[in-house]
Short mmCIF file of C-alpha atoms and ligand atoms in Angstrom, two decimals:
data_model
loop_
_atom_site.label_atom_id
_atom_site.label_comp_id
_atom_site.label_asym_id
_atom_site.label_seq_id
_atom_site.Cartn_x
_atom_site.Cartn_y
_atom_site.Cartn_z
CA MET A 1 -58.08 -24.56 97.12
CA GLY A 2 -54.40 -25.45 96.75
CA GLU A 3 -52.42 -24.33 93.73
CA LEU A 4 -51.89 -26.76 90.82
CA PHE A 5 -48.14 -26.17 90.54
CA ASP A 6 -45.21 -24.77 92.45
CA ALA A 7 -43.46 -21.75 90.91
CA VAL A 8 -40.05 -23.02 92.04
CA ASP A 9 -40.49 -26.29 90.06
CA ILE A 10 -41.37 -24.27 86.98
CA ILE A 11 -38.33 -22.02 87.41
CA ARG A 12 -36.08 -25.08 87.87
CA THR A 13 -37.46 -26.68 84.70
CA LYS A 14 -36.54 -23.66 82.58
CA ARG A 15 -33.26 -23.16 84.43
CA ASP A 16 -32.28 -26.74 83.52
CA ARG A 17 -33.30 -26.23 79.86
CA GLY A 18 -36.49 -28.25 80.08
CA GLU A 19 -39.79 -27.49 78.34
CA LEU A 20 -42.87 -26.28 80.18
CA ASP A 21 -46.12 -28.05 79.35
CA ASP A 22 -49.31 -26.17 78.49
CA ARG A 23 -50.83 -26.54 81.95
CA GLN A 24 -47.69 -25.20 83.65
CA ILE A 25 -47.66 -22.17 81.33
CA ASP A 26 -51.37 -21.47 81.83
CA TRP A 27 -50.92 -21.73 85.58
CA VAL A 28 -47.83 -19.54 85.91
CA ILE A 29 -49.34 -16.70 83.85
CA ASP A 30 -52.65 -16.89 85.68
CA ALA A 31 -51.02 -17.20 89.12
CA TYR A 32 -48.73 -14.24 88.37
CA THR A 33 -51.74 -12.13 87.33
CA ARG A 34 -53.48 -13.14 90.58
CA GLY A 35 -50.40 -12.23 92.64
CA VAL A 36 -49.76 -15.84 93.75
CA VAL A 37 -46.47 -16.04 91.84
CA ALA A 38 -44.27 -13.27 93.27
CA ASP A 39 -42.30 -10.74 91.22
CA GLU A 40 -38.98 -12.28 92.31
CA GLN A 41 -40.14 -15.69 91.08
CA MET A 42 -41.34 -14.30 87.75
CA SER A 43 -38.08 -12.41 87.29
CA ALA A 44 -36.09 -15.61 87.88
CA LEU A 45 -38.29 -17.38 85.32
CA ALA A 46 -37.92 -14.50 82.83
CA MET A 47 -34.13 -14.68 83.21
CA ALA A 48 -34.17 -18.47 82.66
CA ILE A 49 -36.25 -17.91 79.51
CA LEU A 50 -33.89 -15.15 78.32
CA LEU A 51 -30.89 -17.44 78.80
CA ASN A 52 -32.36 -20.76 77.61
CA GLY A 53 -35.11 -19.75 75.17
CA MET A 54 -38.47 -21.36 74.52
CA SER A 55 -39.82 -23.75 71.87
CA ARG A 56 -42.36 -22.44 69.34
CA ARG A 57 -45.07 -24.40 71.19
CA GLU A 58 -44.12 -22.80 74.51
CA ILE A 59 -44.11 -19.30 72.98
CA ALA A 60 -47.55 -19.85 71.40
CA ARG A 61 -49.04 -21.10 74.67
CA TRP A 62 -47.39 -18.31 76.69
CA THR A 63 -48.85 -15.72 74.28
CA ASP A 64 -52.28 -17.31 74.44
CA ALA A 65 -52.20 -17.40 78.25
CA MET A 66 -51.36 -13.68 78.33
CA ILE A 67 -54.27 -12.94 75.95
CA ARG A 68 -56.60 -14.95 78.23
CA SER A 69 -55.41 -12.96 81.28
CA GLY A 70 -57.69 -10.15 80.01
CA ARG A 71 -60.32 -9.24 77.46
CA ARG A 72 -60.14 -9.83 73.71
CA MET A 73 -61.67 -6.90 71.83
CA GLN A 74 -63.73 -7.36 68.71
CA TRP A 75 -64.89 -5.00 66.01
CA SER A 76 -67.54 -7.02 64.22
CA GLY A 77 -69.91 -4.02 64.22
CA LEU A 78 -67.70 -2.09 61.79
CA THR A 79 -68.38 -1.98 58.08
CA ARG A 80 -64.68 -1.57 57.19
CA PRO A 81 -61.99 -4.27 57.58
CA THR A 82 -59.56 -3.67 60.46
CA THR A 83 -55.80 -3.51 59.95
CA ASP A 84 -53.02 -2.29 62.21
CA LYS A 85 -49.25 -1.80 62.41
CA HIS A 86 -46.85 -2.32 65.28
CA SER A 87 -43.27 -1.15 65.46
CA THR A 88 -40.76 -2.78 67.80
CA GLY A 89 -39.58 0.73 68.68
CA GLY A 90 -36.96 3.13 67.47
CA VAL A 91 -35.70 6.70 67.47
CA GLY A 92 -37.75 9.31 65.59
CA ASP A 93 -40.30 6.61 64.78
CA LYS A 94 -43.39 8.77 64.38
CA ILE A 95 -44.79 6.66 61.54
CA THR A 96 -48.04 5.72 63.34
CA LEU A 97 -49.09 9.39 63.31
CA PRO A 98 -49.28 9.87 59.53
CA LEU A 99 -49.92 6.15 58.85
CA ALA A 100 -53.19 5.55 60.74
CA PRO A 101 -55.08 8.44 59.07
CA THR A 102 -53.61 7.57 55.65
CA VAL A 103 -54.82 3.97 55.85
CA ALA A 104 -58.23 5.14 57.08
CA ALA A 105 -58.42 7.58 54.16
CA CYS A 106 -57.95 4.55 51.86
CA GLY A 107 -60.93 2.69 53.33
CA ALA A 108 -59.72 0.53 56.26
CA ALA A 109 -60.35 0.89 60.01
CA VAL A 110 -57.22 1.23 62.18
CA PRO A 111 -57.71 0.36 65.88
CA GLN A 112 -54.29 1.37 67.17
CA LEU A 113 -53.57 0.75 70.85
CA SER A 114 -50.27 2.41 71.62
CA GLY A 115 -47.83 2.80 74.46
CA ARG A 116 -45.62 5.36 76.10
CA GLY A 117 -41.88 5.62 75.69
CA LEU A 118 -39.47 4.22 78.21
CA GLY A 119 -35.72 4.67 77.91
CA HIS A 120 -34.33 5.98 74.63
CA THR A 121 -37.32 5.07 72.42
CA GLY A 122 -40.28 7.42 72.14
CA GLY A 123 -43.91 6.46 72.68
CA THR A 124 -46.78 7.36 70.35
CA LEU A 125 -49.05 8.49 73.22
CA ASP A 126 -46.38 10.87 74.59
CA LYS A 127 -46.08 12.41 71.13
CA LEU A 128 -49.83 12.91 70.68
CA GLU A 129 -50.20 14.31 74.20
CA SER A 130 -48.15 17.32 73.10
CA ILE A 131 -51.24 18.41 71.11
CA PRO A 132 -53.24 20.72 73.42
CA GLY A 133 -56.37 18.99 74.77
CA TRP A 134 -55.73 15.52 73.29
CA ARG A 135 -56.43 12.64 75.63
CA ALA A 136 -55.11 9.08 75.36
CA SER A 137 -57.65 7.22 77.52
CA LEU A 138 -60.89 6.17 75.85
CA SER A 139 -63.52 3.68 76.98
CA GLY A 140 -64.23 0.72 74.69
CA ASP A 141 -67.44 2.44 73.49
CA GLU A 142 -65.63 5.72 72.77
CA MET A 143 -62.96 3.84 70.85
CA LEU A 144 -65.60 2.10 68.73
CA ALA A 145 -67.40 5.40 68.08
CA VAL A 146 -64.21 7.13 66.84
CA LEU A 147 -63.27 4.11 64.75
CA ALA A 148 -66.72 3.91 63.15
CA ASP A 149 -66.91 7.66 62.51
CA VAL A 150 -63.32 8.58 61.57
CA GLY A 151 -61.78 5.23 60.56
CA ALA A 152 -58.73 5.50 62.82
CA VAL A 153 -58.19 5.76 66.55
CA ILE A 154 -54.93 5.91 68.49
CA CYS A 155 -55.35 5.46 72.24
CA ALA A 156 -53.99 3.81 75.38
CA ALA A 157 -54.67 0.12 75.95
CA GLY A 158 -57.13 -0.39 78.82
CA ASP A 159 -56.10 -2.21 81.99
CA ASP A 160 -57.98 -5.30 80.88
CA LEU A 161 -55.94 -5.82 77.69
CA ALA A 162 -53.35 -8.55 78.40
CA PRO A 163 -52.87 -7.51 82.07
CA ALA A 164 -50.29 -10.29 82.55
CA ASP A 165 -48.09 -8.56 79.98
CA LYS A 166 -48.45 -5.19 81.70
CA ARG A 167 -47.03 -6.61 84.93
CA LEU A 168 -44.43 -8.74 83.20
CA TYR A 169 -43.20 -5.97 80.91
CA ALA A 170 -42.69 -3.57 83.85
CA LEU A 171 -40.80 -6.34 85.68
CA ARG A 172 -38.61 -7.18 82.66
CA ASP A 173 -37.76 -3.53 82.27
CA VAL A 174 -36.08 -3.44 85.70
CA THR A 175 -34.54 -6.95 85.66
CA GLY A 176 -32.53 -6.90 82.43
CA THR A 177 -34.89 -9.35 80.74
CA VAL A 178 -36.32 -7.27 77.89
CA GLU A 179 -34.02 -8.52 75.12
CA SER A 180 -35.40 -12.03 74.74
CA ILE A 181 -37.05 -13.07 71.45
CA PRO A 182 -39.71 -15.32 73.10
CA LEU A 183 -40.57 -12.63 75.66
CA ILE A 184 -40.66 -9.73 73.17
CA ALA A 185 -42.67 -11.74 70.61
CA SER A 186 -45.25 -12.92 73.16
CA SER A 187 -45.49 -9.46 74.75
CA ILE A 188 -46.18 -7.67 71.47
CA MET A 189 -48.40 -10.34 69.93
CA SER A 190 -50.55 -10.90 73.03
CA LYS A 191 -51.52 -7.22 72.94
CA LYS A 192 -52.03 -7.09 69.18
CA ILE A 193 -54.11 -10.29 69.04
CA ALA A 194 -56.18 -9.16 72.06
CA GLU A 195 -56.75 -5.81 70.30
CA GLY A 196 -58.87 -7.70 67.77
CA THR A 197 -57.36 -6.45 64.51
CA GLY A 198 -58.00 -8.65 61.47
CA ALA A 199 -54.65 -7.86 59.86
CA LEU A 200 -51.30 -6.74 61.22
CA VAL A 201 -48.09 -5.38 59.72
CA LEU A 202 -45.06 -5.58 62.00
CA ASP A 203 -42.25 -3.07 61.57
CA VAL A 204 -39.27 -4.86 63.11
CA LYS A 205 -36.47 -2.37 63.60
CA VAL A 206 -32.83 -3.35 63.14
CA GLY A 207 -29.77 -1.37 64.20
CA SER A 208 -28.24 0.61 67.02
CA GLY A 209 -31.51 2.35 67.98
CA ALA A 210 -33.52 -0.91 68.06
CA PHE A 211 -33.82 -3.87 70.46
CA MET A 212 -32.46 -6.09 67.68
CA LYS A 213 -29.00 -4.92 66.67
CA ASP A 214 -28.43 -7.38 63.80
CA VAL A 215 -30.52 -8.60 60.85
CA GLU A 216 -30.44 -12.27 61.88
CA SER A 217 -31.99 -11.71 65.32
CA ALA A 218 -34.52 -9.26 63.84
CA ARG A 219 -35.48 -11.90 61.26
CA SER A 220 -35.91 -14.51 63.96
CA LEU A 221 -38.12 -12.14 66.03
CA ALA A 222 -40.15 -11.29 62.90
CA GLU A 223 -40.67 -14.95 61.95
CA THR A 224 -41.76 -15.80 65.50
CA MET A 225 -44.29 -12.95 65.58
CA VAL A 226 -45.63 -13.65 62.08
CA SER A 227 -46.31 -17.29 62.98
CA LEU A 228 -47.96 -16.31 66.29
CA GLY A 229 -50.27 -13.89 64.46
CA THR A 230 -51.08 -16.26 61.60
CA ASP A 231 -51.81 -19.14 63.99
CA ALA A 232 -54.19 -16.88 65.93
CA GLY A 233 -56.12 -16.06 62.73
CA VAL A 234 -54.64 -12.55 62.23
CA ARG A 235 -53.24 -11.99 58.72
CA THR A 236 -49.69 -10.93 59.63
CA ILE A 237 -46.53 -9.92 57.78
CA ALA A 238 -43.35 -8.14 58.93
CA LEU A 239 -40.92 -5.70 57.36
CA LEU A 240 -37.38 -5.47 58.71
CA THR A 241 -36.44 -1.78 58.59
CA ASN A 242 -33.32 0.20 59.27
CA MET A 243 -32.87 1.83 62.70
CA GLN A 244 -29.14 2.53 62.46
CA THR A 245 -29.98 6.18 61.95
CA PRO A 246 -33.12 7.97 63.25
CA LEU A 247 -36.23 8.19 61.08
CA GLY A 248 -36.86 11.65 59.71
CA LEU A 249 -35.29 14.81 61.06
CA THR A 250 -36.75 14.95 64.58
CA ALA A 251 -36.70 12.90 67.80
CA GLY A 252 -38.93 14.31 70.55
CA ASN A 253 -42.66 14.60 71.14
CA ALA A 254 -43.96 17.89 69.72
CA LEU A 255 -41.09 17.98 67.21
CA GLU A 256 -42.29 14.65 65.81
CA VAL A 257 -45.93 15.76 65.68
CA ARG A 258 -44.84 18.79 63.64
CA GLU A 259 -42.94 16.54 61.21
CA SER A 260 -45.91 14.16 60.93
CA VAL A 261 -48.19 17.08 60.04
CA GLU A 262 -45.69 18.04 57.30
CA VAL A 263 -46.00 14.50 55.90
CA LEU A 264 -49.81 14.69 56.07
CA SER A 265 -49.56 18.00 54.17
CA GLY A 266 -47.80 16.22 51.30
CA GLY A 267 -44.22 17.18 52.35
CA GLY A 268 -41.88 15.95 55.08
CA PRO A 269 -38.67 13.91 55.02
CA GLU A 270 -38.30 11.31 52.27
CA ASP A 271 -37.68 8.34 54.60
CA VAL A 272 -40.77 9.05 56.71
CA VAL A 273 -42.91 9.35 53.57
CA GLU A 274 -41.41 6.19 52.03
CA LEU A 275 -42.01 4.07 55.13
CA THR A 276 -45.52 5.47 55.69
CA VAL A 277 -46.54 4.64 52.11
CA ARG A 278 -44.89 1.19 52.15
CA LEU A 279 -46.50 0.17 55.47
CA ALA A 280 -49.87 1.59 54.40
CA ARG A 281 -49.83 -0.44 51.16
CA GLU A 282 -49.00 -3.60 53.14
CA MET A 283 -51.81 -2.90 55.65
CA LEU A 284 -54.34 -2.30 52.89
CA ALA A 285 -53.30 -5.41 50.95
CA LEU A 286 -53.74 -7.59 54.06
CA ALA A 287 -57.17 -6.04 54.59
CA GLY A 288 -58.13 -6.93 51.00
CA LEU A 289 -58.20 -3.26 49.95
CA ASP A 290 -55.31 -3.18 47.48
CA GLY A 291 -56.36 -1.82 44.13
CA GLY A 292 -58.33 0.99 45.80
CA LYS A 293 -57.04 4.45 46.67
CA ASP A 294 -53.24 4.57 46.92
CA PRO A 295 -51.70 5.90 50.19
CA ALA A 296 -49.37 8.24 48.29
CA ASP A 297 -52.45 9.89 46.75
CA ALA A 298 -54.13 10.16 50.18
CA LEU A 299 -51.08 12.08 51.45
CA GLY A 300 -50.96 14.26 48.33
CA ASP A 301 -54.65 15.19 48.03
CA GLY A 302 -55.37 16.17 51.65
CA THR A 303 -57.69 13.24 52.49
CA ALA A 304 -55.24 11.76 55.02
CA MET A 305 -54.95 15.22 56.61
CA ASP A 306 -58.76 15.45 56.87
CA VAL A 307 -58.84 12.14 58.77
CA TRP A 308 -55.98 13.30 61.03
CA ARG A 309 -57.84 16.49 61.97
CA ARG A 310 -61.05 14.59 62.75
CA MET A 311 -59.15 11.90 64.68
CA ILE A 312 -57.36 14.48 66.87
CA ALA A 313 -60.55 16.50 67.46
CA ALA A 314 -62.52 13.34 68.38
CA GLN A 315 -60.13 12.88 71.32
CA GLY A 316 -60.39 16.48 72.53
CA GLY A 317 -57.32 17.77 70.70
CA ASP A 318 -57.13 21.02 68.74
CA PRO A 319 -55.43 20.26 65.41
CA ASP A 320 -54.92 23.99 64.81
CA ALA A 321 -53.34 24.81 68.19
CA ALA A 322 -49.69 25.86 68.26
CA LEU A 323 -47.47 23.01 69.48
CA PRO A 324 -45.38 23.55 72.62
CA GLN A 325 -41.82 24.77 72.07
CA ALA A 326 -38.95 24.22 74.47
CA ARG A 327 -37.54 27.30 76.24
CA GLU A 328 -33.86 26.60 75.55
CA SER A 329 -31.93 25.40 72.53
CA HIS A 330 -28.35 24.66 71.58
CA THR A 331 -27.04 24.07 68.08
CA VAL A 332 -24.17 21.68 67.27
CA LEU A 333 -22.10 22.85 64.27
CA ALA A 334 -20.17 20.76 61.76
CA PRO A 335 -16.50 20.75 62.83
CA ALA A 336 -15.18 20.30 59.26
CA ASP A 337 -16.09 20.18 55.56
CA GLY A 338 -16.99 16.72 54.30
CA VAL A 339 -19.73 14.11 54.00
CA LEU A 340 -21.86 13.00 56.95
CA THR A 341 -21.48 9.21 56.99
CA THR A 342 -22.95 8.29 60.38
CA LEU A 343 -25.72 9.65 62.61
CA ASP A 344 -26.24 7.07 65.33
CA ALA A 345 -29.87 6.35 66.25
CA TYR A 346 -29.17 5.10 69.77
CA GLN A 347 -27.06 8.12 70.71
CA ILE A 348 -29.60 10.59 69.28
CA GLY A 349 -32.32 8.71 71.23
CA VAL A 350 -30.35 8.96 74.48
CA ALA A 351 -29.70 12.68 73.89
CA ALA A 352 -33.43 13.34 73.28
CA TRP A 353 -34.27 11.36 76.42
CA ARG A 354 -31.75 13.31 78.53
CA LEU A 355 -33.14 16.58 77.18
CA GLY A 356 -36.50 15.59 78.73
CA ALA A 357 -38.36 13.90 75.84
CA GLY A 358 -38.41 10.51 77.60
CA ARG A 359 -38.71 9.12 81.09
CA SER A 360 -36.44 6.97 83.26
CA THR A 361 -39.15 5.72 85.61
CA GLN A 362 -42.76 4.86 84.87
CA GLY A 363 -45.17 7.73 85.45
CA GLU A 364 -42.55 10.50 85.13
CA THR A 365 -43.82 13.45 83.04
CA VAL A 366 -42.11 14.21 79.76
CA GLN A 367 -41.38 17.60 78.25
CA ALA A 368 -43.50 18.14 75.14
CA GLY A 369 -41.00 20.45 73.43
CA ALA A 370 -37.76 18.61 74.25
CA GLY A 371 -35.75 16.64 71.71
CA VAL A 372 -33.23 16.70 68.90
CA GLU A 373 -33.72 18.28 65.50
CA MET A 374 -31.40 16.99 62.78
CA HIS A 375 -30.45 19.40 60.00
CA VAL A 376 -28.74 16.77 57.83
CA LYS A 377 -28.84 13.00 57.41
CA PRO A 378 -26.11 10.54 56.34
CA GLY A 379 -25.03 11.10 52.75
CA ALA A 380 -25.29 14.91 53.01
CA VAL A 381 -22.37 17.17 52.10
CA VAL A 382 -21.62 19.54 54.98
CA ARG A 383 -19.47 22.65 55.40
CA ALA A 384 -17.56 23.54 58.58
CA GLY A 385 -19.73 25.76 60.81
CA GLU A 386 -23.06 24.61 59.34
CA PRO A 387 -25.70 23.42 61.84
CA LEU A 388 -25.83 19.63 62.27
CA LEU A 389 -28.21 19.23 65.22
CA THR A 390 -30.32 21.50 67.44
CA LEU A 391 -31.04 20.35 70.98
CA HIS A 392 -34.29 21.56 72.60
CA THR A 393 -35.18 21.48 76.31
CA ASP A 394 -37.00 23.50 78.96
CA ASP A 395 -34.09 22.99 81.30
CA ALA A 396 -30.68 24.34 80.16
CA ALA A 397 -28.91 22.20 82.77
CA ARG A 398 -29.75 19.11 80.70
CA ILE A 399 -27.79 20.22 77.64
CA ASP A 400 -24.31 19.12 78.79
CA ARG A 401 -25.44 15.55 79.52
CA ALA A 402 -27.16 15.40 76.13
CA LEU A 403 -23.96 16.61 74.43
CA GLU A 404 -22.02 13.86 76.25
CA ALA A 405 -24.42 11.28 74.80
CA LEU A 406 -23.62 12.65 71.34
CA THR A 407 -19.86 12.02 71.57
CA GLY A 408 -18.98 10.07 68.41
CA ALA A 409 -22.64 10.00 67.28
CA TYR A 410 -21.85 11.70 63.96
CA VAL A 411 -18.94 11.12 61.62
CA ILE A 412 -17.86 13.55 58.89
CA ALA A 413 -15.64 11.86 56.30
CA PRO A 414 -13.43 13.76 53.82
CA SER A 415 -15.23 15.40 50.89
CA GLY A 416 -15.86 12.90 48.08
CA SER A 417 -16.30 9.90 50.46
CA ARG A 418 -19.19 7.57 49.67
CA PRO A 419 -21.06 6.52 52.79
CA ASP A 420 -22.34 2.93 52.93
CA LEU A 421 -26.05 3.77 53.21
CA GLN A 422 -28.35 0.86 54.11
CA PRO A 423 -31.77 0.54 52.45
CA LEU A 424 -34.72 1.63 54.59
CA VAL A 425 -36.62 -1.64 54.07
CA ILE A 426 -34.24 -4.57 54.53
CA ASP A 427 -36.57 -7.56 54.10
CA ARG A 428 -40.19 -8.71 54.12
CA ILE A 429 -41.26 -11.76 56.13
CA ALA A 430 -44.61 -13.38 55.33
N1 URA B 1 -42.63 -3.82 73.09
C1 URA B 1 -43.48 -4.58 73.82
O1 URA B 1 -44.66 -4.33 73.87
N2 URA B 1 -42.96 -5.62 74.50
C2 URA B 1 -41.66 -5.96 74.47
O2 URA B 1 -41.28 -6.91 75.08
C3 URA B 1 -40.79 -5.15 73.70
C4 URA B 1 -41.30 -4.09 73.02
#
C-alpha cells in the first residue's frame, strides 16, 4: 500500500512556518518508527521545528503519536496511588535516589523509569549501576512485583515505551536539535505518560548546568509539559529549580550514591535534603496522600532507608557492599582567602564527564568511581590553600583535561563580599 503523505511535503510545511495537521503528525511519527521516513528527513524536520516552533495543538498531537508508537503501561493492580518525578537534567542531580524510597515510605508507589547520562549531565541508571550487583533492566512483571512489594522501583524503560522518542532523541543528540521546547516537552511527556503514573512532579532545571539557561524559557517548557500531562489525565505540576551551581557536594556515579545514602541516613547536604523533601511533599499531595507521614520524618526515622535497602536488593544489588573508588585523585586548592561566590554547574559537569563519569557516545562504559567532589559551596568563607575540589578518576591522563574545563569555574571574592545566592526553588507551575 502506498504511503499517505510525503515526508518532503511535511518538512517544507514546517520549514515555511506552516502548521501540520493531526493526520500528518500521526503519519510522520509512525512512518519514522517503521523506518519509512529516513533519519536525514527526520533531522531536517526536527531542525525546522527547532527554528520555527510548534503550536500547542501540534505539540499535544506529536506527544500522543509518540505514546502510541509503543505500549502504555498501567498499574491498576496496585493498592497504592502512583506518583513520579522527572528532572530535565542537571549536574549532581541525584535526587531520584533518596526521593523514590522516601515517597514510598510515606505510602505512595513510585514507578520510576530512568535514563542514562549523555554529555555533561549524569544519568540515574549509571549512578545505581555503581552498586555491586544492581541491574537496571526489569521485565514488566518484575517491575510490578518490586513496586507492589517495596513501593518504589527505578529501572530502564523497555524498548516498547515510546520507541519513536528513543530513535528521535538519539537523532536530535547528534544533529544539534535537542534544545527545542516542543521537542523536549514531547520527548519527556511521551515517556512519562506512557509510564502510566497517576501523578507527576516535574523538576525543570534553570541555569548553566541545565538545558534551559534562563527562567523565562524554563517557565515556558514547564507550562508546556504541565498542560500536556494534565490534558492526558496525569495530575502534573512543575517546580523551576536552580542549576547554576551543582546540587550537593558530588558529581559522579558512586560519589552520588554515597551522598544519597547520607541523605537517607538523616544527614547529607542541605540543598539535596531540601529538594528531596519539597519534591516528595508535592508528589504525595498530587497522589492525595498529604496529611499522612511527612517526608522529612521518613528521612529522619530510617523508614526511607529501609525502603532503599529493599529496593536495591530486589534488583540484585547489595546495599551493604563497598562502593567503587577511583584509583587516582587530584585536589584543587583555594588560591586566596575570601568568599566563594561562584561554582559553575556546567563546568563541574564537563570536568566530571572528562574524568570518566559520563559518556560521549551511546553505549560507552562509564567509570563508577570518577567524578568531582566539592568541599565548599557558594557562600562559604575559604582560606588560601584549603581544598576546594577533589577530582577522581581511574585514568590519571584525564586530569589535565578536567582541570582545563574548570578554568574560571570558581570565583573567590575578597573577604566580606556577599554573594548573590539564588533560591533553590525559583517557582511553582500548576
Ligand atoms: N530528556 C528527554 O527525555 N528528552 C529531551 O528531549 C530532553 C531531556
